[in-house]
Coordinates of C-alpha atoms in Angstrom, one line a residue:
M523 CA 18.7 2.7 -10.8
P524 CA 16.1 2.1 -8.0
I525 CA 15.1 -0.9 -6.0
H526 CA 12.2 -2.8 -7.0
F527 CA 9.7 -3.7 -4.4
E528 CA 6.7 -5.9 -3.4
D529 CA 4.4 -4.9 -0.8
T530 CA 3.7 -6.8 2.5
D531 CA 0.7 -7.4 4.4
V532 CA 1.7 -4.5 6.9
I533 CA -2.0 -4.6 8.2
S534 CA -2.1 -8.3 9.9
E535 CA 1.2 -6.6 11.3
V536 CA -0.7 -3.6 13.3
E537 CA -3.8 -5.3 13.5
G538 CA -4.8 -4.4 17.6
L539 CA -2.8 -1.5 17.8
R540 CA -3.9 2.0 17.9
S541 CA -1.5 3.9 16.0
A542 CA 1.5 4.1 13.3
L543 CA 3.8 6.6 12.0
I544 CA 4.6 5.5 8.2
V545 CA 7.7 6.6 7.1
P546 CA 8.9 6.2 3.5
C547 CA 11.6 6.7 1.7
R548 CA 11.3 8.6 -1.2
M549 CA 13.1 7.1 -3.6
C550 CA 12.9 3.7 -4.8
P551 CA 9.6 3.3 -3.3
A552 CA 8.3 6.0 -5.1
A553 CA 10.0 4.9 -8.3
T554 CA 8.2 1.4 -7.7
I555 CA 4.7 2.4 -7.3
A556 CA 5.2 4.7 -10.4
V557 CA 6.3 2.1 -12.6
R558 CA 3.6 -0.6 -11.5
E559 CA 0.8 2.5 -12.2
K560 CA 2.3 3.0 -15.4
K561 CA 2.3 7.1 -14.5
P562 CA 5.1 9.4 -14.3
F563 CA 7.0 9.5 -11.4
M564 CA 7.3 13.0 -11.0
E565 CA 5.4 16.0 -12.5
F566 CA 7.1 19.2 -11.4
F567 CA 4.4 21.9 -12.6
R568 CA 1.9 19.4 -10.9
S569 CA 3.5 19.0 -7.6
F570 CA 7.3 20.1 -7.4
F571 CA 9.2 17.1 -5.9
K572 CA 6.6 14.7 -5.2
S573 CA 5.3 11.5 -7.0
Q574 CA 1.8 11.9 -7.1
P575 CA 1.1 8.1 -7.8
F576 CA 3.4 7.5 -4.7
E577 CA 1.3 10.5 -2.6
Q578 CA -1.6 8.5 -3.8
Y579 CA -0.5 4.7 -2.6
L580 CA 0.3 6.5 0.8
K581 CA -3.4 7.9 1.2
T582 CA -4.6 4.5 0.3
L583 CA -2.7 2.7 3.1
Q584 CA -3.8 4.8 5.6
A585 CA -7.2 4.4 4.7
R586 CA -6.8 0.8 5.0
L587 CA -4.9 1.0 8.3
K588 CA -7.9 3.6 9.1
E589 CA -10.2 0.5 8.0
K590 CA -8.6 -1.4 11.0
A591 CA -9.1 1.2 13.8
V592 CA -5.2 2.0 13.3
E593 CA -4.6 6.0 13.1
S594 CA -1.8 7.0 11.2
K595 CA 0.2 9.5 9.8
V596 CA 3.2 10.0 7.1
F597 CA 6.5 11.5 8.4
G598 CA 7.6 14.1 5.8
C599 CA 11.0 15.5 4.8
G600 CA 10.3 17.7 1.7
L601 CA 14.2 18.5 1.1
Y602 CA 15.6 16.0 -1.9
H603 CA 18.9 15.3 0.2
Q604 CA 16.6 13.6 2.8
W605 CA 14.4 11.3 0.4
F606 CA 17.0 8.7 0.6
M607 CA 16.9 7.4 4.0
C608 CA 19.8 5.4 4.5
M609 CA 21.6 8.6 4.2
W610 CA 19.0 10.6 6.5
T611 CA 21.0 13.5 8.6
L612 CA 21.4 13.2 12.6
G613 CA 18.4 16.0 12.9
T614 CA 15.8 14.1 10.9
R615 CA 16.6 11.0 12.9
K616 CA 16.1 13.0 15.7
K617 CA 12.8 14.4 14.4
L618 CA 11.8 10.5 13.5
L619 CA 12.6 9.8 17.1
K620 CA 10.2 13.0 18.7
E621 CA 7.5 12.2 16.3
A622 CA 7.7 8.1 16.9
K623 CA 7.0 8.6 20.4
Q624 CA 3.8 9.1 19.8
Y625 CA 2.9 5.9 18.0
D626 CA 2.8 2.1 18.7
A627 CA 4.5 1.4 15.9
V628 CA 6.5 2.6 12.6
I629 CA 6.0 1.3 9.1
V630 CA 9.2 1.6 6.8
L631 CA 8.6 1.6 3.2
G632 CA 12.1 1.0 1.6
C633 CA 14.8 -1.1 1.6
S634 CA 16.6 -3.2 4.4
S635 CA 19.0 -0.1 5.4
A636 CA 15.9 2.1 5.5
T637 CA 14.8 -0.3 7.8
V638 CA 17.9 -0.3 10.0
T639 CA 18.1 3.5 9.9
V640 CA 14.3 3.2 11.5
Q641 CA 14.9 0.4 13.6
D642 CA 18.4 2.5 15.2
T643 CA 16.5 5.8 15.6
V644 CA 13.4 4.0 17.3
E645 CA 15.5 1.8 19.3
S646 CA 15.6 3.5 22.7
I647 CA 11.1 3.7 22.6
G648 CA 10.6 0.3 21.7
C649 CA 8.5 1.4 18.8
K650 CA 7.3 -1.8 16.5
V651 CA 8.8 -1.6 13.3
V652 CA 7.2 -3.2 10.5
E653 CA 8.8 -3.6 7.4
G654 CA 6.0 -2.5 4.6
M655 CA 7.9 -3.3 1.7
E656 CA 10.4 -6.4 0.6
A657 CA 12.9 -5.8 -2.1
R658 CA 12.8 -8.0 -5.2
G659 CA 15.5 -6.6 -7.2
I660 CA 16.7 -3.6 -9.8
M661 CA 15.2 -1.7 -11.9
N662 CA 16.2 -1.4 -15.3
A663 CA 14.5 1.3 -17.2
K664 CA 15.0 4.3 -19.4
L665 CA 14.6 7.5 -18.0
S666 CA 12.3 9.7 -19.8
F667 CA 11.7 13.1 -19.7
N668 CA 8.5 14.5 -20.9
F669 CA 6.5 17.9 -22.2
P670 CA 5.9 19.5 -19.9
C671 CA 8.6 19.0 -17.5
S672 CA 7.4 15.3 -15.8
I673 CA 9.7 12.0 -15.4
S674 CA 8.8 8.7 -16.4
F675 CA 10.8 5.4 -16.5
K676 CA 9.7 3.5 -19.5
D677 CA 11.3 -0.2 -20.6
C678 CA 11.3 -1.3 -17.1
K679 CA 13.0 -4.3 -16.5
E680 CA 13.5 -6.2 -12.9
T681 CA 16.9 -7.8 -12.6
P682 CA 16.4 -10.2 -9.3
L683 CA 18.4 -9.9 -6.5
I684 CA 20.8 -12.5 -5.7
Q685 CA 18.7 -13.5 -2.5
Q686 CA 15.5 -14.2 -4.7
E687 CA 17.6 -16.5 -7.0
I688 CA 18.9 -18.7 -4.0
K689 CA 14.9 -18.7 -2.8
K690 CA 13.9 -20.2 -6.2
E691 CA 16.7 -23.1 -6.2

């Protein structure tokens, strides 16, 4: 099942900068947002291979950045095999490097592995890397297919990561 995330305060991290490239992993963060919003993860006839709750989340994040005078763009890959940032191809990483050169910061929406992917990719240009989400656990849910062709997560429970359990003690 997907990783469950909590948002971090990216606005304070990029305050004073002019621009930020938002680099989302399209699987776990999108599942987290869909569950949080209690909306379908995906509706194939409405938006093929896009999670509408996550797309709205990205637009809201961009609006919040704009309020602080930070211009932003969402880095995108539409191909399903590139949803998982931890498994991006060399070509996708090169595309990210080329785009990141135009920004002061890169905001990563994904797990620690996604952050490493971005850090390794943009290391040569000295771009600030900001983690936009923090992993809190693993989601345990029942996958639900609904008419007409939507996918949702039902009966979601979060299993904490061992690091969070240690922090509590």
